[in-house]
Amino acid sequence: MANKDPGGFLQQLRQIAARMSAGSRGAGIGLKLLIGAGALAYGVKEATYTVEGGQRAIIFNRIGGMQMDTLLSEGLHFRMPWFQYPVIYDIRARPRKISSLTGSKD
């Protein structure tokens, strides 16, 4: 049978709370490490970009404008977040069909 004494229940809750507060140091360090790892992962994600095959990129810098002398080929590249933005262009040749009227069927 369950204990129906409310005083005993409150005493058990106090004991559990005391045990949790005594062991919270490890949880605090773990939480800080988790937040730090998340911030690091976000920073790496924002600082890298990929130029796919058949594409080229130039960098737009908020301070100096376009850096036209730097043409980036395919691969993984790094940038300074919030200051540099890659502008990616497709350089693949596309077939075009041009119709014209001519005087002969050659």
CSV table of N, CA and C in Angstrom, one decimal, residues 8-100:
chain,number,residue,atom,x,y,z
A,8,GLY,N,5.5,13.0,5.0
A,8,GLY,CA,6.6,12.1,4.6
A,8,GLY,C,6.9,12.4,3.1
A,9,PHE,N,5.8,12.7,2.3
A,9,PHE,CA,6.0,13.0,0.9
A,9,PHE,C,6.8,14.2,0.7
A,10,LEU,N,6.5,15.3,1.5
A,10,LEU,CA,7.2,16.5,1.4
A,10,LEU,C,8.7,16.4,1.8
A,11,GLN,N,8.9,15.5,2.8
A,11,GLN,CA,10.2,15.2,3.3
A,11,GLN,C,11.0,14.5,2.2
A,12,GLN,N,10.4,13.6,1.5
A,12,GLN,CA,11.1,12.9,0.4
A,12,GLN,C,11.4,13.9,-0.7
A,13,LEU,N,10.5,14.8,-1.0
A,13,LEU,CA,10.8,15.8,-2.1
A,13,LEU,C,11.9,16.7,-1.7
A,14,ARG,N,12.0,17.1,-0.4
A,14,ARG,CA,13.1,17.9,0.0
A,14,ARG,C,14.5,17.2,-0.1
A,15,GLN,N,14.4,15.9,0.2
A,15,GLN,CA,15.7,15.1,0.1
A,15,GLN,C,16.1,14.9,-1.3
A,16,ILE,N,15.2,14.7,-2.2
A,16,ILE,CA,15.5,14.6,-3.6
A,16,ILE,C,16.0,16.0,-4.1
A,17,ALA,N,15.4,17.1,-3.7
A,17,ALA,CA,15.9,18.4,-4.2
A,17,ALA,C,17.3,18.7,-3.6
A,18,ALA,N,17.6,18.3,-2.4
A,18,ALA,CA,18.9,18.4,-1.8
A,18,ALA,C,19.9,17.6,-2.6
A,19,ARG,N,19.6,16.4,-2.9
A,19,ARG,CA,20.5,15.6,-3.7
A,19,ARG,C,20.8,16.2,-5.1
A,20,MET,N,19.8,16.7,-5.7
A,20,MET,CA,19.9,17.3,-7.1
A,20,MET,C,20.8,18.6,-7.0
A,21,SER,N,20.6,19.4,-6.0
A,21,SER,CA,21.3,20.6,-5.9
A,21,SER,C,22.8,20.4,-5.6
A,22,ALA,N,23.1,19.3,-4.8
A,22,ALA,CA,24.5,18.9,-4.5
A,22,ALA,C,25.2,18.4,-5.8
A,23,GLY,N,24.5,17.8,-6.7
A,23,GLY,CA,25.1,17.2,-7.9
A,23,GLY,C,25.0,18.1,-9.1
A,24,SER,N,24.6,19.3,-9.0
A,24,SER,CA,24.3,20.2,-10.1
A,24,SER,C,25.6,20.7,-10.7
A,25,ARG,N,26.7,20.6,-10.1
A,25,ARG,CA,28.0,21.2,-10.6
A,25,ARG,C,28.4,20.5,-11.9
A,26,GLY,N,28.3,19.2,-11.9
A,26,GLY,CA,28.6,18.4,-13.1
A,26,GLY,C,27.6,18.7,-14.3
A,27,ALA,N,26.4,18.9,-13.9
A,27,ALA,CA,25.4,19.2,-14.9
A,27,ALA,C,25.6,20.6,-15.5
A,28,GLY,N,26.0,21.5,-14.6
A,28,GLY,CA,26.3,22.9,-15.1
A,28,GLY,C,27.5,22.9,-16.1
A,29,ILE,N,28.5,22.1,-15.8
A,29,ILE,CA,29.7,22.1,-16.7
A,29,ILE,C,29.3,21.4,-18.0
A,30,GLY,N,28.5,20.3,-17.9
A,30,GLY,CA,28.0,19.7,-19.1
A,30,GLY,C,27.2,20.6,-20.0
A,31,LEU,N,26.3,21.4,-19.3
A,31,LEU,CA,25.5,22.3,-20.1
A,31,LEU,C,26.3,23.4,-20.8
A,32,LYS,N,27.4,23.9,-20.1
A,32,LYS,CA,28.3,24.9,-20.7
A,32,LYS,C,29.0,24.3,-21.9
A,33,LEU,N,29.5,23.0,-21.7
A,33,LEU,CA,30.2,22.4,-22.8
A,33,LEU,C,29.3,22.1,-24.0
A,34,LEU,N,28.0,21.8,-23.7
A,34,LEU,CA,27.1,21.5,-24.8
A,34,LEU,C,26.8,22.8,-25.6
A,35,ILE,N,26.6,23.9,-24.8
A,35,ILE,CA,26.4,25.2,-25.5
A,35,ILE,C,27.6,25.7,-26.2
A,36,GLY,N,28.8,25.5,-25.7
A,36,GLY,CA,30.0,25.8,-26.4
A,36,GLY,C,30.2,25.0,-27.7
A,37,ALA,N,29.9,23.7,-27.6
A,37,ALA,CA,30.0,22.9,-28.8
A,37,ALA,C,29.0,23.3,-29.9
A,38,GLY,N,27.8,23.6,-29.4
A,38,GLY,CA,26.8,24.1,-30.4
A,38,GLY,C,27.2,25.4,-31.1
A,39,ALA,N,27.8,26.3,-30.3
A,39,ALA,CA,28.2,27.6,-30.8
A,39,ALA,C,29.4,27.4,-31.8
A,40,LEU,N,30.3,26.5,-31.5
A,40,LEU,CA,31.4,26.2,-32.4
A,40,LEU,C,30.9,25.6,-33.7
A,41,ALA,N,30.0,24.6,-33.6
A,41,ALA,CA,29.4,24.0,-34.8
A,41,ALA,C,28.7,25.0,-35.7
A,42,TYR,N,28.0,25.9,-35.1
A,42,TYR,CA,27.3,27.0,-35.8
A,42,TYR,C,28.3,27.9,-36.5
A,43,GLY,N,29.4,28.3,-35.8
A,43,GLY,CA,30.4,29.1,-36.3
A,43,GLY,C,31.1,28.5,-37.5
A,44,VAL,N,31.4,27.2,-37.4
A,44,VAL,CA,32.1,26.5,-38.6
A,44,VAL,C,31.1,26.4,-39.7
A,45,LYS,N,29.8,26.1,-39.5
A,45,LYS,CA,28.8,26.1,-40.6
A,45,LYS,C,28.7,27.4,-41.3
A,46,GLU,N,28.7,28.5,-40.5
A,46,GLU,CA,28.6,29.8,-41.1
A,46,GLU,C,29.9,30.3,-41.8
A,47,ALA,N,31.0,29.7,-41.5
A,47,ALA,CA,32.3,30.2,-42.0
A,47,ALA,C,32.7,29.4,-43.2
A,48,THR,N,32.0,28.3,-43.6
A,48,THR,CA,32.4,27.5,-44.8
A,48,THR,C,31.3,27.5,-45.8
A,49,TYR,N,31.7,27.4,-47.1
A,49,TYR,CA,30.7,27.2,-48.1
A,49,TYR,C,31.4,26.4,-49.2
A,50,THR,N,30.5,25.8,-50.1
A,50,THR,CA,31.0,24.9,-51.1
A,50,THR,C,30.6,25.4,-52.5
A,51,VAL,N,31.6,25.4,-53.4
A,51,VAL,CA,31.4,25.8,-54.8
A,51,VAL,C,31.4,24.4,-55.5
A,52,GLU,N,30.2,24.1,-56.1
A,52,GLU,CA,30.1,22.8,-56.8
A,52,GLU,C,30.8,22.8,-58.1
A,53,GLY,N,30.9,21.7,-58.7
A,53,GLY,CA,31.5,21.5,-60.1
A,53,GLY,C,30.7,22.3,-61.1
A,54,GLY,N,31.4,23.0,-62.0
A,54,GLY,CA,30.7,23.8,-63.0
A,54,GLY,C,30.3,25.2,-62.5
A,55,GLN,N,30.8,25.5,-61.4
A,55,GLN,CA,30.5,26.8,-60.8
A,55,GLN,C,31.8,27.5,-60.4
A,56,ARG,N,31.7,28.9,-60.3
A,56,ARG,CA,32.8,29.7,-59.8
A,56,ARG,C,32.2,30.7,-58.8
A,57,ALA,N,33.0,31.2,-58.0
A,57,ALA,CA,32.5,32.2,-57.0
A,57,ALA,C,33.5,33.4,-56.9
A,58,ILE,N,32.9,34.5,-56.6
A,58,ILE,CA,33.7,35.7,-56.2
A,58,ILE,C,33.1,36.1,-54.8
A,59,ILE,N,33.9,36.9,-54.1
A,59,ILE,CA,33.6,37.3,-52.7
A,59,ILE,C,33.1,38.7,-52.7
A,60,PHE,N,32.0,38.9,-52.1
A,60,PHE,CA,31.5,40.3,-51.8
A,60,PHE,C,31.9,40.6,-50.4
A,61,ASN,N,32.7,41.7,-50.2
A,61,ASN,CA,33.1,42.1,-48.9
A,61,ASN,C,32.3,43.3,-48.5
A,62,ARG,N,31.7,43.4,-47.3
A,62,ARG,CA,30.9,44.5,-46.9
A,62,ARG,C,31.8,45.8,-46.8
A,63,ILE,N,33.1,45.7,-46.5
A,63,ILE,CA,33.9,46.8,-46.3
A,63,ILE,C,34.5,47.3,-47.7
A,64,GLY,N,35.0,46.4,-48.5
A,64,GLY,CA,35.7,46.8,-49.7
A,64,GLY,C,34.9,46.5,-51.0
A,65,GLY,N,33.7,45.9,-50.9
A,65,GLY,CA,33.0,45.6,-52.1
A,65,GLY,C,33.4,44.3,-52.7
A,66,MET,N,33.2,44.2,-54.1
A,66,MET,CA,33.5,42.9,-54.8
A,66,MET,C,35.0,42.8,-54.9
A,67,GLN,N,35.5,41.6,-54.7
A,67,GLN,CA,36.9,41.3,-54.9
A,67,GLN,C,36.9,40.5,-56.2
A,68,MET,N,37.0,41.3,-57.3
A,68,MET,CA,36.9,40.7,-58.7
A,68,MET,C,38.2,39.9,-59.0
A,69,ASP,N,39.3,40.3,-58.4
A,69,ASP,CA,40.6,39.6,-58.7
A,69,ASP,C,40.7,38.2,-58.2
A,70,THR,N,39.8,37.9,-57.3
A,70,THR,CA,39.8,36.5,-56.7
A,70,THR,C,38.7,35.7,-57.2
A,71,LEU,N,39.0,34.8,-58.1
A,71,LEU,CA,38.0,33.9,-58.6
A,71,LEU,C,38.2,32.5,-58.0
A,72,LEU,N,37.2,32.0,-57.3
A,72,LEU,CA,37.3,30.8,-56.5
A,72,LEU,C,36.7,29.6,-57.3
A,73,SER,N,37.5,28.6,-57.5
A,73,SER,CA,37.1,27.4,-58.2
A,73,SER,C,36.3,26.5,-57.3
A,74,GLU,N,35.9,25.3,-57.8
A,74,GLU,CA,35.1,24.4,-57.0
A,74,GLU,C,35.9,23.8,-55.8
A,75,GLY,N,35.1,23.5,-54.8
A,75,GLY,CA,35.7,23.0,-53.5
A,75,GLY,C,35.1,23.7,-52.3
A,76,LEU,N,35.7,23.4,-51.2
A,76,LEU,CA,35.3,23.9,-49.9
A,76,LEU,C,36.1,25.2,-49.6
A,77,HIS,N,35.4,26.3,-49.3
A,77,HIS,CA,36.1,27.5,-49.0
A,77,HIS,C,35.7,28.1,-47.7
A,78,PHE,N,36.5,29.0,-47.2
A,78,PHE,CA,36.2,29.6,-45.9
A,78,PHE,C,35.9,31.1,-46.1
A,79,ARG,N,35.1,31.7,-45.2
A,79,ARG,CA,34.8,33.1,-45.3
A,79,ARG,C,34.7,33.7,-43.9
A,80,MET,N,34.7,35.0,-43.8
A,80,MET,CA,34.5,35.6,-42.5
A,80,MET,C,33.0,35.9,-42.4
A,81,PRO,N,32.2,35.2,-41.5
A,81,PRO,CA,30.8,35.5,-41.4
A,81,PRO,C,30.4,36.9,-41.1
A,82,TRP,N,29.4,37.4,-41.7
A,82,TRP,CA,28.8,38.7,-41.6
A,82,TRP,C,29.6,39.8,-42.3
A,83,PHE,N,30.8,39.5,-42.8
A,83,PHE,CA,31.6,40.5,-43.6
A,83,PHE,C,31.8,40.1,-45.0
A,84,GLN,N,31.9,38.8,-45.3
A,84,GLN,CA,32.1,38.3,-46.7
A,84,GLN,C,30.9,37.4,-47.1
A,85,TYR,N,30.5,37.5,-48.3
A,85,TYR,CA,29.4,36.7,-48.9
A,85,TYR,C,29.9,36.2,-50.2
A,86,PRO,N,29.8,34.9,-50.5
A,86,PRO,CA,30.2,34.4,-51.8
A,86,PRO,C,29.0,34.6,-52.8
A,87,VAL,N,29.4,35.0,-54.0
A,87,VAL,CA,28.5,35.2,-55.1
A,87,VAL,C,28.8,34.0,-56.1
A,88,ILE,N,28.0,33.1,-56.2
A,88,ILE,CA,28.3,31.8,-57.0
A,88,ILE,C,27.6,31.9,-58.4
A,89,TYR,N,28.4,31.7,-59.4
A,89,TYR,CA,27.9,31.7,-60.8
A,89,TYR,C,28.1,30.3,-61.4
A,90,ASP,N,27.1,30.0,-62.3
A,90,ASP,CA,27.2,28.8,-63.1
A,90,ASP,C,27.9,29.1,-64.4
A,91,ILE,N,29.0,28.3,-64.7
A,91,ILE,CA,29.8,28.6,-65.9
A,91,ILE,C,29.7,27.5,-66.9
A,92,ARG,N,28.8,26.6,-66.7
A,92,ARG,CA,28.6,25.5,-67.7
A,92,ARG,C,28.0,26.0,-69.0
A,93,ALA,N,28.5,25.4,-70.1
A,93,ALA,CA,28.0,25.8,-71.4
A,93,ALA,C,26.6,25.2,-71.6
A,94,ARG,N,25.7,26.0,-72.1
A,94,ARG,CA,24.3,25.5,-72.3
A,94,ARG,C,24.1,25.5,-73.8
A,95,PRO,N,23.5,24.5,-74.4
A,95,PRO,CA,23.2,24.5,-75.8
A,95,PRO,C,22.1,25.5,-76.1
A,96,ARG,N,22.2,26.1,-77.3
A,96,ARG,CA,21.2,27.0,-77.7
A,96,ARG,C,20.8,26.7,-79.1
A,97,LYS,N,19.5,26.8,-79.4
A,97,LYS,CA,19.0,26.6,-80.7
A,97,LYS,C,18.6,27.9,-81.3
A,98,ILE,N,19.3,28.3,-82.3
A,98,ILE,CA,19.0,29.6,-82.9
A,98,ILE,C,18.5,29.3,-84.3
A,99,SER,N,17.3,29.8,-84.6
A,99,SER,CA,16.7,29.6,-85.9
A,99,SER,C,16.9,30.9,-86.7
A,100,SER,N,17.2,30.7,-88.0
A,100,SER,CA,17.3,31.8,-88.9
A,100,SER,C,16.8,31.4,-90.3
